Amino acid sequence: MQMEVHSLDNLNLEAPPGKRLVVLGDPIAHSLSPAMHNAALKEMAADYPELEEWRYEAVHVPATELGRALEVLKNAGVVGINLTIPHKVDVLGIISEVDPLSRSMGAVNTLISTPAGYRGTNTDGFGIIRAVEESFQGSPAGEDVWLFGAGGAARGIIVACLEQGAARLTVVNRSPERLYVFKQALESQSLSGLDRVRFRESSGIEDDAGDSALLINATSLGLKETDANPIPLSFLGRNRAVYDTTYGALNQLARDCGTMGIPYADGLSMLIWQGVRSLEIWTNKTVPAEAMRAAALEELRKRKSNG
């Protein structure tokens, strides 16, 4: 069973009279965000009756339609928008106002309505830091961080880890071309701390990670149980921790960590905490993270039982 997914043409922008929040993506049917946000809004409405008519919906928007989508949603009074693949980077060429940290990340996942249009920010960095704190009772500060993957998710993570004071960051990717583009993009932002960042190709990579290194999977490998482990087994030392940004599947990386006794956490906590931060920005109120977590877990359970 999948949640209801709207298009710009079938989304009823006239009702209800309450505030509207949406997530835009292509694909979008897999998103847990509507379940999470609507559960949080329902709980919050008990203390804040003005939130009773707020609702959050998923809208399928292809990359070529993003500009039109933002115009339509702004005219309809939509106060908050989340962005997922493929819009996080493309939106930078459409909106004019982006906070400096998000600009340095080169990606935006949250839009806030202003009189002049939508203002962009990124809550993914907040999400990864809180997720690591929650999962491993520590932070990237002073740590040796290895980031596997050089896509959109990696941008927010690397900037957040640098902001937290990671001692060293190593970005690992299979494609040398994509690794080069990623490196150029970071250097173009004049980020503080780039002297602590190294770039390495996966092929023949030397393991010189510290004994207590934090390893982060920021590739798409892991969304399916059959996906290969993107992190070489030689890196899975017992004192190292693995944070996997994918979630919803007992993938090979999770199985290998379990067999070897490696501390492991999947990406659900990052999804929850970035969602908490987005909803805080839109409502200016405290958001119940546990309501989001319970709703996300229940939605995953339903999908597995029906799939």
Short mmCIF file of C-alpha atoms in Angstrom, two decimals:
data_model
loop_
_atom_site.label_atom_id
_atom_site.label_comp_id
_atom_site.label_asym_id
_atom_site.label_seq_id
_atom_site.Cartn_x
_atom_site.Cartn_y
_atom_site.Cartn_z
CA MET A 1 0.00 0.00 0.00
CA GLN A 2 1.37 3.40 -0.95
CA MET A 3 0.38 6.82 0.29
CA GLU A 4 -1.59 9.21 -1.85
CA VAL A 5 0.64 11.13 -4.22
CA HIS A 6 -0.57 14.30 -5.92
CA SER A 7 0.47 16.14 -9.03
CA LEU A 8 0.23 19.89 -9.50
CA ASP A 9 -2.89 19.31 -11.54
CA ASN A 10 -4.82 17.21 -9.00
CA LEU A 11 -3.70 18.86 -5.75
CA ASN A 12 -6.66 20.75 -4.29
CA LEU A 13 -5.04 24.07 -3.47
CA GLU A 14 -8.26 25.67 -2.25
CA ALA A 15 -8.93 23.39 0.74
CA PRO A 16 -8.63 23.07 3.64
CA PRO A 17 -8.43 26.68 4.83
CA GLY A 18 -5.49 25.79 7.11
CA LYS A 19 -1.80 26.04 6.30
CA ARG A 20 -0.34 23.78 3.61
CA LEU A 21 3.00 21.98 3.60
CA VAL A 22 4.27 19.79 0.79
CA VAL A 23 7.24 17.66 -0.25
CA LEU A 24 8.26 17.69 -3.91
CA GLY A 25 10.24 14.97 -5.65
CA ASP A 26 10.58 12.57 -8.55
CA PRO A 27 10.04 9.83 -7.45
CA ILE A 28 8.09 10.67 -4.29
CA ALA A 29 5.79 7.70 -3.53
CA HIS A 30 8.43 6.20 -1.20
CA SER A 31 8.56 9.28 1.05
CA LEU A 32 7.84 8.86 4.77
CA SER A 33 7.59 12.62 5.28
CA PRO A 34 3.78 12.96 5.06
CA ALA A 35 3.26 10.27 7.71
CA MET A 36 5.89 11.82 9.97
CA HIS A 37 4.81 15.45 9.66
CA ASN A 38 1.08 14.82 9.89
CA ALA A 39 1.58 12.74 13.06
CA ALA A 40 3.62 15.53 14.62
CA LEU A 41 1.09 18.18 13.59
CA LYS A 42 -1.76 16.15 15.11
CA GLU A 43 0.05 15.94 18.44
CA MET A 44 1.08 19.59 18.35
CA ALA A 45 -2.50 20.70 17.68
CA ALA A 46 -3.50 19.55 21.18
CA ASP A 47 -1.42 22.44 22.58
CA TYR A 48 -1.67 24.75 19.58
CA PRO A 49 -5.23 24.70 18.14
CA GLU A 50 -4.13 26.95 15.28
CA LEU A 51 -2.33 23.92 13.84
CA GLU A 52 -5.46 21.75 13.61
CA GLU A 53 -5.99 22.46 9.92
CA TRP A 54 -2.36 22.20 8.86
CA ARG A 55 -1.52 19.24 6.64
CA TYR A 56 1.47 17.90 4.74
CA GLU A 57 1.23 16.18 1.35
CA ALA A 58 3.48 14.61 -1.27
CA VAL A 59 3.50 16.06 -4.77
CA HIS A 60 5.16 14.44 -7.76
CA VAL A 61 7.10 17.12 -9.65
CA PRO A 62 9.58 16.24 -12.44
CA ALA A 63 12.77 18.29 -12.62
CA THR A 64 11.54 20.28 -15.61
CA GLU A 65 8.44 21.38 -13.67
CA LEU A 66 10.09 22.70 -10.50
CA GLY A 67 9.96 26.37 -11.50
CA ARG A 68 6.25 26.17 -12.37
CA ALA A 69 5.57 24.20 -9.18
CA LEU A 70 7.07 26.86 -6.94
CA GLU A 71 5.07 29.58 -8.68
CA VAL A 72 1.80 27.63 -8.38
CA LEU A 73 2.39 26.72 -4.74
CA LYS A 74 3.41 30.25 -3.78
CA ASN A 75 0.28 31.70 -5.38
CA ALA A 76 -1.79 29.12 -3.48
CA GLY A 77 -0.31 30.19 -0.16
CA VAL A 78 1.75 27.07 0.62
CA VAL A 79 3.92 28.15 3.53
CA GLY A 80 6.52 25.39 3.58
CA ILE A 81 8.10 22.99 1.09
CA ASN A 82 10.53 20.10 1.46
CA LEU A 83 12.60 19.07 -1.55
CA THR A 84 14.05 15.68 -2.35
CA ILE A 85 15.63 14.09 -5.44
CA PRO A 86 16.20 15.70 -7.97
CA HIS A 87 15.35 19.18 -6.72
CA LYS A 88 17.83 19.94 -3.90
CA VAL A 89 20.51 21.31 -6.21
CA ASP A 90 18.36 22.51 -9.12
CA VAL A 91 16.35 24.85 -6.89
CA LEU A 92 19.42 27.04 -6.37
CA GLY A 93 18.99 28.30 -9.93
CA ILE A 94 15.36 29.25 -9.27
CA ILE A 95 15.13 30.93 -5.87
CA SER A 96 17.09 34.08 -5.04
CA GLU A 97 17.31 33.88 -1.25
CA VAL A 98 19.37 31.09 0.35
CA ASP A 99 21.07 31.17 3.74
CA PRO A 100 24.90 31.17 3.58
CA LEU A 101 25.43 27.70 5.10
CA SER A 102 23.00 26.09 2.66
CA ARG A 103 24.64 27.94 -0.20
CA SER A 104 27.97 26.48 0.88
CA MET A 105 26.38 23.01 0.89
CA GLY A 106 25.24 23.57 -2.68
CA ALA A 107 21.86 22.08 -1.85
CA VAL A 108 18.53 23.13 -0.32
CA ASN A 109 15.88 20.82 1.16
CA THR A 110 13.54 23.27 2.89
CA LEU A 111 11.71 26.33 1.56
CA ILE A 112 9.98 28.98 3.65
CA SER A 113 7.44 31.35 2.15
CA THR A 114 8.30 35.06 2.34
CA PRO A 115 6.63 38.09 0.76
CA ALA A 116 9.29 38.04 -1.97
CA GLY A 117 9.10 34.32 -2.73
CA TYR A 118 10.60 31.21 -1.17
CA ARG A 119 13.72 31.34 1.00
CA GLY A 120 15.92 28.26 0.99
CA THR A 121 17.70 26.45 3.80
CA ASN A 122 19.02 22.96 4.45
CA THR A 123 18.15 20.85 7.49
CA ASP A 124 20.09 17.76 6.37
CA GLY A 125 23.22 18.92 8.20
CA PHE A 126 21.25 19.31 11.43
CA GLY A 127 19.76 15.88 10.77
CA ILE A 128 23.08 14.02 10.38
CA ILE A 129 24.65 15.62 13.46
CA ARG A 130 21.67 14.82 15.70
CA ALA A 131 21.47 11.32 14.23
CA VAL A 132 25.13 10.60 14.99
CA GLU A 133 24.72 11.99 18.51
CA GLU A 134 21.65 9.85 19.09
CA SER A 135 23.09 6.68 17.55
CA PHE A 136 26.64 6.72 18.93
CA GLN A 137 26.51 9.16 21.87
CA GLY A 138 29.14 11.33 20.25
CA SER A 139 29.67 13.86 17.49
CA PRO A 140 32.00 14.26 14.48
CA ALA A 141 34.01 16.83 16.48
CA GLY A 142 37.65 15.77 16.54
CA GLU A 143 36.89 12.55 14.65
CA ASP A 144 38.29 10.92 11.53
CA VAL A 145 35.25 10.85 9.22
CA TRP A 146 35.07 8.78 6.03
CA LEU A 147 32.26 9.65 3.63
CA PHE A 148 31.45 7.04 0.97
CA GLY A 149 29.62 8.74 -1.90
CA ALA A 150 29.84 12.09 -3.67
CA GLY A 151 26.22 12.87 -4.51
CA GLY A 152 23.73 15.42 -3.22
CA ALA A 153 23.44 13.87 0.25
CA ALA A 154 27.19 14.06 0.73
CA ARG A 155 27.28 17.83 0.31
CA GLY A 156 25.22 18.61 3.41
CA ILE A 157 26.99 15.96 5.44
CA ILE A 158 30.51 17.16 4.68
CA VAL A 159 29.72 20.80 5.47
CA ALA A 160 28.00 19.81 8.73
CA CYS A 161 30.96 17.65 9.78
CA LEU A 162 33.40 20.46 9.00
CA GLU A 163 31.25 22.89 10.98
CA GLN A 164 31.34 20.45 13.92
CA GLY A 165 35.13 20.32 13.81
CA ALA A 166 35.92 16.91 12.32
CA ALA A 167 39.68 16.35 12.50
CA ARG A 168 39.84 14.89 8.99
CA LEU A 169 37.34 14.09 6.26
CA THR A 170 37.94 11.62 3.44
CA VAL A 171 35.48 11.47 0.54
CA VAL A 172 35.49 8.13 -1.32
CA ASN A 173 33.75 7.52 -4.63
CA ARG A 174 33.84 4.93 -7.42
CA SER A 175 33.73 7.45 -10.28
CA PRO A 176 36.82 9.68 -10.58
CA GLU A 177 34.84 12.07 -12.78
CA ARG A 178 32.10 12.50 -10.17
CA LEU A 179 34.70 12.83 -7.43
CA TYR A 180 36.40 15.63 -9.38
CA VAL A 181 33.10 17.47 -9.91
CA PHE A 182 32.32 17.12 -6.19
CA LYS A 183 35.76 18.49 -5.25
CA GLN A 184 35.40 21.43 -7.63
CA ALA A 185 31.95 22.24 -6.27
CA LEU A 186 33.22 22.33 -2.69
CA GLU A 187 36.25 24.42 -3.58
CA SER A 188 34.07 26.93 -5.43
CA GLN A 189 32.21 27.66 -2.17
CA SER A 190 35.40 28.69 -0.33
CA LEU A 191 34.50 26.51 2.63
CA SER A 192 36.39 26.86 5.86
CA GLY A 193 38.24 23.68 6.75
CA LEU A 194 38.71 22.28 3.24
CA ASP A 195 42.37 21.71 4.09
CA ARG A 196 41.10 18.84 6.29
CA VAL A 197 39.34 17.13 3.35
CA ARG A 198 40.84 14.42 1.11
CA PHE A 199 39.36 12.86 -2.01
CA ARG A 200 39.98 9.20 -2.88
CA GLU A 201 38.80 6.77 -5.54
CA SER A 202 37.30 3.50 -4.28
CA SER A 203 39.58 1.37 -6.43
CA GLY A 204 42.61 0.31 -4.43
CA ILE A 205 41.89 2.71 -1.58
CA GLU A 206 44.32 2.56 1.34
CA ASP A 207 42.79 2.10 4.78
CA ASP A 208 44.55 4.60 7.00
CA ALA A 209 41.43 5.45 9.01
CA GLY A 210 41.77 5.98 12.73
CA ASP A 211 40.76 3.23 15.14
CA SER A 212 37.60 5.09 16.14
CA ALA A 213 36.73 6.53 12.71
CA LEU A 214 33.15 7.39 11.78
CA LEU A 215 32.20 5.79 8.45
CA ILE A 216 29.18 7.24 6.62
CA ASN A 217 27.46 5.61 3.65
CA ALA A 218 26.09 8.46 1.54
CA THR A 219 25.64 6.34 -1.60
CA SER A 220 22.30 4.93 -2.76
CA LEU A 221 23.61 1.39 -2.21
CA GLY A 222 21.59 -0.01 0.65
CA LEU A 223 18.07 0.97 -0.36
CA LYS A 224 17.52 -2.69 -1.32
CA GLU A 225 18.47 -5.78 0.65
CA THR A 226 20.30 -7.13 -2.39
CA ASP A 227 22.56 -4.07 -2.74
CA ALA A 228 26.29 -4.63 -2.32
CA ASN A 229 28.12 -3.22 0.69
CA PRO A 230 29.67 0.12 -0.45
CA ILE A 231 32.27 0.10 2.35
CA PRO A 232 35.23 -2.31 2.03
CA LEU A 233 35.21 -4.97 4.76
CA SER A 234 38.75 -4.00 5.71
CA PHE A 235 37.36 -0.70 7.06
CA LEU A 236 34.95 -2.37 9.46
CA GLY A 237 37.11 -2.32 12.56
CA ARG A 238 35.43 -2.99 15.90
CA ASN A 239 36.03 0.48 17.32
CA ARG A 240 34.68 2.22 14.23
CA ALA A 241 31.03 3.23 13.85
CA VAL A 242 28.96 3.09 10.66
CA TYR A 243 26.14 5.49 9.84
CA ASP A 244 24.13 4.43 6.79
CA THR A 245 22.00 7.20 5.25
CA THR A 246 19.75 4.59 3.59
CA TYR A 247 16.91 3.03 5.57
CA GLY A 248 14.04 0.58 5.29
CA ALA A 249 16.06 -2.50 4.28
CA LEU A 250 18.31 -4.97 6.12
CA ASN A 251 21.04 -4.43 3.55
CA GLN A 252 24.44 -6.06 3.14
CA LEU A 253 26.22 -3.27 5.02
CA ALA A 254 23.91 -3.77 8.01
CA ARG A 255 24.37 -7.55 7.87
CA ASP A 256 28.16 -7.26 7.69
CA CYS A 257 28.24 -4.86 10.63
CA GLY A 258 26.02 -7.20 12.62
CA THR A 259 28.22 -10.21 11.90
CA MET A 260 31.40 -8.31 12.80
CA GLY A 261 30.00 -6.56 15.87
CA ILE A 262 30.34 -3.07 14.41
CA PRO A 263 28.16 -0.23 15.81
CA TYR A 264 25.66 0.52 13.02
CA ALA A 265 22.71 2.87 12.55
CA ASP A 266 20.54 3.43 9.49
CA GLY A 267 19.32 6.73 8.06
CA LEU A 268 15.86 6.86 9.64
CA SER A 269 17.12 9.01 12.50
CA MET A 270 18.62 11.52 10.06
CA LEU A 271 15.30 11.69 8.19
CA ILE A 272 13.44 12.27 11.44
CA TRP A 273 15.72 15.01 12.74
CA GLN A 274 15.86 16.94 9.47
CA GLY A 275 12.05 16.75 9.46
CA VAL A 276 11.87 18.00 13.04
CA ARG A 277 14.01 20.99 12.14
CA SER A 278 11.95 21.81 9.04
CA LEU A 279 8.69 21.74 10.99
CA GLU A 280 10.23 23.88 13.74
CA ILE A 281 11.15 26.48 11.13
CA TRP A 282 7.66 26.52 9.60
CA THR A 283 5.67 26.58 12.85
CA ASN A 284 8.14 28.27 15.23
CA LYS A 285 7.14 25.67 17.81
CA THR A 286 8.68 22.66 19.56
CA VAL A 287 8.18 19.52 17.46
CA PRO A 288 7.65 16.04 19.00
CA ALA A 289 10.44 13.94 17.46
CA GLU A 290 9.08 10.72 18.97
CA ALA A 291 5.72 11.20 17.24
CA MET A 292 7.59 11.46 13.93
CA ARG A 293 9.67 8.38 14.73
CA ALA A 294 6.65 6.27 15.68
CA ALA A 295 4.77 7.30 12.52
CA ALA A 296 7.77 6.54 10.30
CA LEU A 297 8.26 3.10 11.85
CA GLU A 298 4.57 2.30 11.53
CA GLU A 299 4.54 3.36 7.89
CA LEU A 300 7.55 1.16 7.18
CA ARG A 301 5.84 -1.76 8.93
CA LYS A 302 2.70 -1.31 6.81
CA ARG A 303 4.70 -1.21 3.59
CA LYS A 304 6.59 -4.38 4.43
CA SER A 305 3.42 -6.25 5.39
CA ASN A 306 1.77 -5.17 2.13
CA GLY A 307 4.79 -5.54 -0.08
#
